[in-house]
C-alpha positions as YAML, in Angstrom:
chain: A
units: angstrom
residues:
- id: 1
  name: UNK
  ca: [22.33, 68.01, 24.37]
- id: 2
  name: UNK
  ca: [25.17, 67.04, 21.78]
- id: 3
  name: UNK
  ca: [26.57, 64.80, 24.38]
- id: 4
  name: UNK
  ca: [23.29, 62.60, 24.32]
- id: 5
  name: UNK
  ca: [23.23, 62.65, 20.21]
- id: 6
  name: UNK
  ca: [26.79, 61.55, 20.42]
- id: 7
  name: UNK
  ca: [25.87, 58.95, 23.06]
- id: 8
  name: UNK
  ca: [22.79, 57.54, 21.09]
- id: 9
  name: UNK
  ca: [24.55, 57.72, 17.95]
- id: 10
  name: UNK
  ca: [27.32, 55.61, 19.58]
- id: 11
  name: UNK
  ca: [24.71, 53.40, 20.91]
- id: 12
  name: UNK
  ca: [23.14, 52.81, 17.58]
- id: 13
  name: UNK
  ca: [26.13, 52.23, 15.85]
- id: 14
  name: UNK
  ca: [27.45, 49.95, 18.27]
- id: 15
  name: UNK
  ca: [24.17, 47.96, 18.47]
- id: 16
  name: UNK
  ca: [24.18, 48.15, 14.50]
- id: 17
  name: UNK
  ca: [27.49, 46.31, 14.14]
- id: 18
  name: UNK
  ca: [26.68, 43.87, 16.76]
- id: 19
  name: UNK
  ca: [23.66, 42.76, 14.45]
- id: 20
  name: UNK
  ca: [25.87, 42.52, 11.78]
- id: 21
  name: UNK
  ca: [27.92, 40.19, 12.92]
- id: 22
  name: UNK
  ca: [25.03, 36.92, 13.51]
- id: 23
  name: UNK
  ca: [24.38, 37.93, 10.27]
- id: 24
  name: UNK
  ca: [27.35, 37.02, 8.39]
- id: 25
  name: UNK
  ca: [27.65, 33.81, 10.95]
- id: 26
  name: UNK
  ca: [24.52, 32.73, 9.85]
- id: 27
  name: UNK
  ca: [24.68, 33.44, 6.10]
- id: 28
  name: UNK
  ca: [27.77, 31.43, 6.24]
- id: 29
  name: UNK
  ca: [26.59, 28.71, 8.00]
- id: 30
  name: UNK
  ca: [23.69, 28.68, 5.08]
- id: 31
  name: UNK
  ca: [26.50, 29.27, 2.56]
- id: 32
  name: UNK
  ca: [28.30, 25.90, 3.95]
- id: 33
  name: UNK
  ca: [24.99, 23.80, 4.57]
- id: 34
  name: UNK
  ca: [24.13, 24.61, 0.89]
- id: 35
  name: UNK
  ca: [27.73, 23.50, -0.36]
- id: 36
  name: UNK
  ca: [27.41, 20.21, 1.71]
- id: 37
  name: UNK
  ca: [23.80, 19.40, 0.34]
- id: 38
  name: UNK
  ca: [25.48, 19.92, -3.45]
- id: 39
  name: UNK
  ca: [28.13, 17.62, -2.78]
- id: 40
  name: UNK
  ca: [25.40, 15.03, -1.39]
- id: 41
  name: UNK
  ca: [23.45, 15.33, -4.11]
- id: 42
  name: UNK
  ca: [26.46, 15.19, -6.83]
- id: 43
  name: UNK
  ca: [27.58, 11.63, -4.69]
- id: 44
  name: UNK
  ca: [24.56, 10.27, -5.00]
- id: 45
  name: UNK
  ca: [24.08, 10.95, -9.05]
- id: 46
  name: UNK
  ca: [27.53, 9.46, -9.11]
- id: 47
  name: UNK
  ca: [26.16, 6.60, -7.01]
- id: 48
  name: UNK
  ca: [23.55, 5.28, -9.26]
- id: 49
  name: UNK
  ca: [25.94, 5.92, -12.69]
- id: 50
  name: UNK
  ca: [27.94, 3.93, -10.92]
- id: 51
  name: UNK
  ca: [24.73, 1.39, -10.10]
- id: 52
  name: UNK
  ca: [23.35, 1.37, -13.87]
- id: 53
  name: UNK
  ca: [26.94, 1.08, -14.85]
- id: 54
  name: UNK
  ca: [27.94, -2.19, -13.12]
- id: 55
  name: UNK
  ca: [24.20, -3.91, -14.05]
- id: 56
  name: UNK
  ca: [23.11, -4.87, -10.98]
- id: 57
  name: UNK
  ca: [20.19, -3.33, -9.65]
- id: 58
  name: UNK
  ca: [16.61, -3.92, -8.94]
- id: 59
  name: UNK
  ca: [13.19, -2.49, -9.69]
- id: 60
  name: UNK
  ca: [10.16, -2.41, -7.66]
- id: 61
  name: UNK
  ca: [6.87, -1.68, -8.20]
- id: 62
  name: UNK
  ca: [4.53, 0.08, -6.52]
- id: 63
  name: UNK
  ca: [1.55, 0.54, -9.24]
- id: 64
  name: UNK
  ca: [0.84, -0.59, -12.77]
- id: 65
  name: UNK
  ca: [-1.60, -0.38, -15.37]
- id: 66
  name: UNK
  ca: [-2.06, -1.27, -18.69]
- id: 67
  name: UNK
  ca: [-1.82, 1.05, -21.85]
- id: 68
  name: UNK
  ca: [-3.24, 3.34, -23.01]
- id: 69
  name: UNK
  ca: [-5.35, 4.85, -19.62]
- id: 70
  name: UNK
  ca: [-6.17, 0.86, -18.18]
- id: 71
  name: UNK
  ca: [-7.05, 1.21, -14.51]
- id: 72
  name: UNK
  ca: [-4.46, 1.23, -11.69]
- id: 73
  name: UNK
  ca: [-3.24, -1.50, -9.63]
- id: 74
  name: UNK
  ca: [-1.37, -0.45, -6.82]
- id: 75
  name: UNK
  ca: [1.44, -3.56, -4.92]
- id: 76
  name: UNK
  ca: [0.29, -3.75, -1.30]
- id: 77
  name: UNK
  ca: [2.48, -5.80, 0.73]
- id: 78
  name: UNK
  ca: [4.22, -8.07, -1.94]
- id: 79
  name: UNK
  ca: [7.43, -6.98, -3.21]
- id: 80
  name: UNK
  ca: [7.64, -7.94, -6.73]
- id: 81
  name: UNK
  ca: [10.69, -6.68, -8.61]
- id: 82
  name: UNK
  ca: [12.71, -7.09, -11.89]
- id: 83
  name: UNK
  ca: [16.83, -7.38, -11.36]
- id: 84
  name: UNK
  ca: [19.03, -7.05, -13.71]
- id: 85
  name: UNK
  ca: [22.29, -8.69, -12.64]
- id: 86
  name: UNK
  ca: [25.51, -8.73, -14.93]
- id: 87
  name: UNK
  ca: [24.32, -11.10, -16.95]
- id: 88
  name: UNK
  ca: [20.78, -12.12, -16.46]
- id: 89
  name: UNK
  ca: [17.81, -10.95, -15.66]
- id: 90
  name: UNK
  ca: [15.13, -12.70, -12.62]
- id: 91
  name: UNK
  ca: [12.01, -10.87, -13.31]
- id: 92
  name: UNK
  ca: [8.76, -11.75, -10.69]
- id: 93
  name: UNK
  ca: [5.87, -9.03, -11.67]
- id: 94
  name: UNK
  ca: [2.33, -8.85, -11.68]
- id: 95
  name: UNK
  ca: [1.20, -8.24, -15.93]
- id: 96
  name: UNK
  ca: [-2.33, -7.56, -17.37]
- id: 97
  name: UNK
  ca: [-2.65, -10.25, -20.40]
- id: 98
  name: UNK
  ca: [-4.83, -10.14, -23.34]
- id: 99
  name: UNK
  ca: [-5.37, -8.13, -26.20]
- id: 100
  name: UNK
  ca: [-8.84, -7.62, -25.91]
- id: 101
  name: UNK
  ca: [-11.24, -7.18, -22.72]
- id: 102
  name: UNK
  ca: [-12.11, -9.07, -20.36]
- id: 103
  name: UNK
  ca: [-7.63, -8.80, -19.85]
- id: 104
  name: UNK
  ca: [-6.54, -11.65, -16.95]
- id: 105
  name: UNK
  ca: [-3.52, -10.92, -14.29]
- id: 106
  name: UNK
  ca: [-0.75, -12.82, -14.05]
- id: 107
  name: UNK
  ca: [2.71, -13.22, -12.67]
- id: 108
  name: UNK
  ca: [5.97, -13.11, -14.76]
- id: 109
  name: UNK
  ca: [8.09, -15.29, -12.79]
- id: 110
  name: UNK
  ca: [11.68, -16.26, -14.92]
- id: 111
  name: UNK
  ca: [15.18, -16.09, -14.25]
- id: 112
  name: UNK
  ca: [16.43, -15.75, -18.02]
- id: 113
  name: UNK
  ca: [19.61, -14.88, -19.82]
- id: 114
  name: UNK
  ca: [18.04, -14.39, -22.98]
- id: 115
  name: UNK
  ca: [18.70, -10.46, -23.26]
- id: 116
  name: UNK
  ca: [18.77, -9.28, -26.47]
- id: 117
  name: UNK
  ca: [19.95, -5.42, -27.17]
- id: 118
  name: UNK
  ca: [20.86, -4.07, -24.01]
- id: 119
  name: UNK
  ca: [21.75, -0.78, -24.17]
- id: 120
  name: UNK
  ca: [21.61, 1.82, -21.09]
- id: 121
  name: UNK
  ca: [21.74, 5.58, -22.18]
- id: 122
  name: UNK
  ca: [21.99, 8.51, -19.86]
- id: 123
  name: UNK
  ca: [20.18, 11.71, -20.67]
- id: 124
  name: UNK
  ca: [19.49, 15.15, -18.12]
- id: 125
  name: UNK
  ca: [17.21, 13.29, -15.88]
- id: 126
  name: UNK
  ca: [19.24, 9.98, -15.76]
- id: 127
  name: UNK
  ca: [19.25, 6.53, -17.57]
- id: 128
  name: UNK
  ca: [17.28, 4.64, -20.00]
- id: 129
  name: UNK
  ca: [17.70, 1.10, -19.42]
- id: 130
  name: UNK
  ca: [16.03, -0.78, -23.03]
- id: 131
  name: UNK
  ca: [16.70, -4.82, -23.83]
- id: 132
  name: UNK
  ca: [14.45, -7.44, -25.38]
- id: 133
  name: UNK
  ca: [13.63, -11.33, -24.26]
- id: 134
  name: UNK
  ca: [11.47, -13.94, -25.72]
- id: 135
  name: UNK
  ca: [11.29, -15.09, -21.99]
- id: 136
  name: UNK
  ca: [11.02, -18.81, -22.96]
- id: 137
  name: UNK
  ca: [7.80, -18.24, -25.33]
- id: 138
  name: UNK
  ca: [7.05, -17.88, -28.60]
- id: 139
  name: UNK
  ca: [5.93, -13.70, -27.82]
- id: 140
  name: UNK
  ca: [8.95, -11.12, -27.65]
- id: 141
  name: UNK
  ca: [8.90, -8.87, -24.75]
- id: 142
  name: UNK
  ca: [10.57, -5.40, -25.21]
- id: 143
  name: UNK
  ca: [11.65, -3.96, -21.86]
- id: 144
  name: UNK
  ca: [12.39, -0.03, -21.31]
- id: 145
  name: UNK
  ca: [13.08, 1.35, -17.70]
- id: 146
  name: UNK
  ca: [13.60, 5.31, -17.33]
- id: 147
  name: UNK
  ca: [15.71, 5.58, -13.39]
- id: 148
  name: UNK
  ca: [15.53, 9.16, -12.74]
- id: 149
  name: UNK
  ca: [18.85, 9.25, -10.76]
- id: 150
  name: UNK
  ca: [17.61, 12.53, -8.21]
- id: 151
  name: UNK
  ca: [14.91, 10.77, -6.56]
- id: 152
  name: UNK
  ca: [15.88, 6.69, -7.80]
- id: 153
  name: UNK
  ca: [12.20, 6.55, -9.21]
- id: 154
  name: UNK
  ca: [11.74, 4.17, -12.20]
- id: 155
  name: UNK
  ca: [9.28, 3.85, -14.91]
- id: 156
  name: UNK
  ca: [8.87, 0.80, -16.69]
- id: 157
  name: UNK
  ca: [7.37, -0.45, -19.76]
- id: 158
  name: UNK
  ca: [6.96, -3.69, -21.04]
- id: 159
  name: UNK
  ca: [5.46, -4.05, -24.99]
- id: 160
  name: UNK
  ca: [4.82, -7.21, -26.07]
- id: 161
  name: UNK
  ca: [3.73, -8.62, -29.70]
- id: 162
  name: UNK
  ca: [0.99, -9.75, -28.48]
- id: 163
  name: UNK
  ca: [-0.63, -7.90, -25.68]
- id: 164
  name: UNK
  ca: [-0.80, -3.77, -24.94]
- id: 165
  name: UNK
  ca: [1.92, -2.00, -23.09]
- id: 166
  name: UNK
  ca: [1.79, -2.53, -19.47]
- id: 167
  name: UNK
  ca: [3.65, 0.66, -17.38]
- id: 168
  name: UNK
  ca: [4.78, 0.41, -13.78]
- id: 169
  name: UNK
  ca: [6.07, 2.90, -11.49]
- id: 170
  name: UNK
  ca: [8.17, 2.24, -8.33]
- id: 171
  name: UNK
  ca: [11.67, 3.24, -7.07]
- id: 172
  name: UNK
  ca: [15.40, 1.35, -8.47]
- id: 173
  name: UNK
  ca: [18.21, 0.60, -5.64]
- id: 174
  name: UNK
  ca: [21.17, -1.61, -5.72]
- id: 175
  name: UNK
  ca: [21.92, -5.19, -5.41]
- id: 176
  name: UNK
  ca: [24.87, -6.01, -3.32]
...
């Protein structure tokens, strides 16, 4: 009878190790994944300092509304975008104008080098992108874009003297 305790005990401890031994595969394989996924992610932040940095990239819509709680317009099909390259700026966006209802919709189409103030300021979540134009009226426009560098999502607002804020919300990428 000992003989079968010392057999099954054997078995068990045999059996026990065996299991061990995936086990530290895997968890080392998850330990490596997780070590490659940080080093993707810390790339990429690097990638859009780098991005903000040089002054050329591009911002595109996917909604907007005006402020405070107008109703949403969401971009179907139509890639508007504003683009800030060294330089100058080409802005072609949809805008909600007026500073009292009924508000009209129109396009902001300019290429312009008339930026006043730029300044770009990183914080925890990213940059904050800020300059000024006249954009060849008599009506200043104050620009602010928040790029959240995780996910590349931007939120921008554009104040004006004359009309309410206008927010839009769509993604930032690169210009080559």
């Amino acid at each position: 009878m000992k003989y079968i305790y010392l057999m099954l005990a054997a078995t068990l401890i045999a059996v026990s190790a065996s299991a061990q031994s995936p086990r530290n595969e895997m968890e080392s394989r998850h330990e490596e994944r997780v070590q490659q996924r940080d080093i993707r992610h810390q790339n990429d932040l690097k990638f859009m300092d780098s991005v903000v940095l040089s002054r050329n990239f591009q911002f595109n819509p996917d909604r907007f509304q005006q402020e405070p709680a107008g109703m949403m317009h969401s971009i179907y099909g139509i890639q508007y975008m504003l683009a800030i390259r060294d330089n100058y700026m080409d802005i072609d966006m949809p805008y909600i104008a007026g500073s009292v209802p009924p508000y009209r919709l129109k396009i902001i189409n300019y290429i312009t080098f008339d930026m006043q103030n730029y300044a770009a300021v990183q914080d925890e979540d990213g940059w904050t992108v800020s300059f000024s134009s006249n954009l060849y009226t008599g009506n200043k426009y104050t620009f602010t874009l928040k790029i959240y560098s995780i996910t590349r999502e931007g939120v921008l607002n554009i104040a004006s003297d004359a009309f309410p804020t206008v927010t839009y919300y769509g993604s930032v990428q690169a210009i080559y």
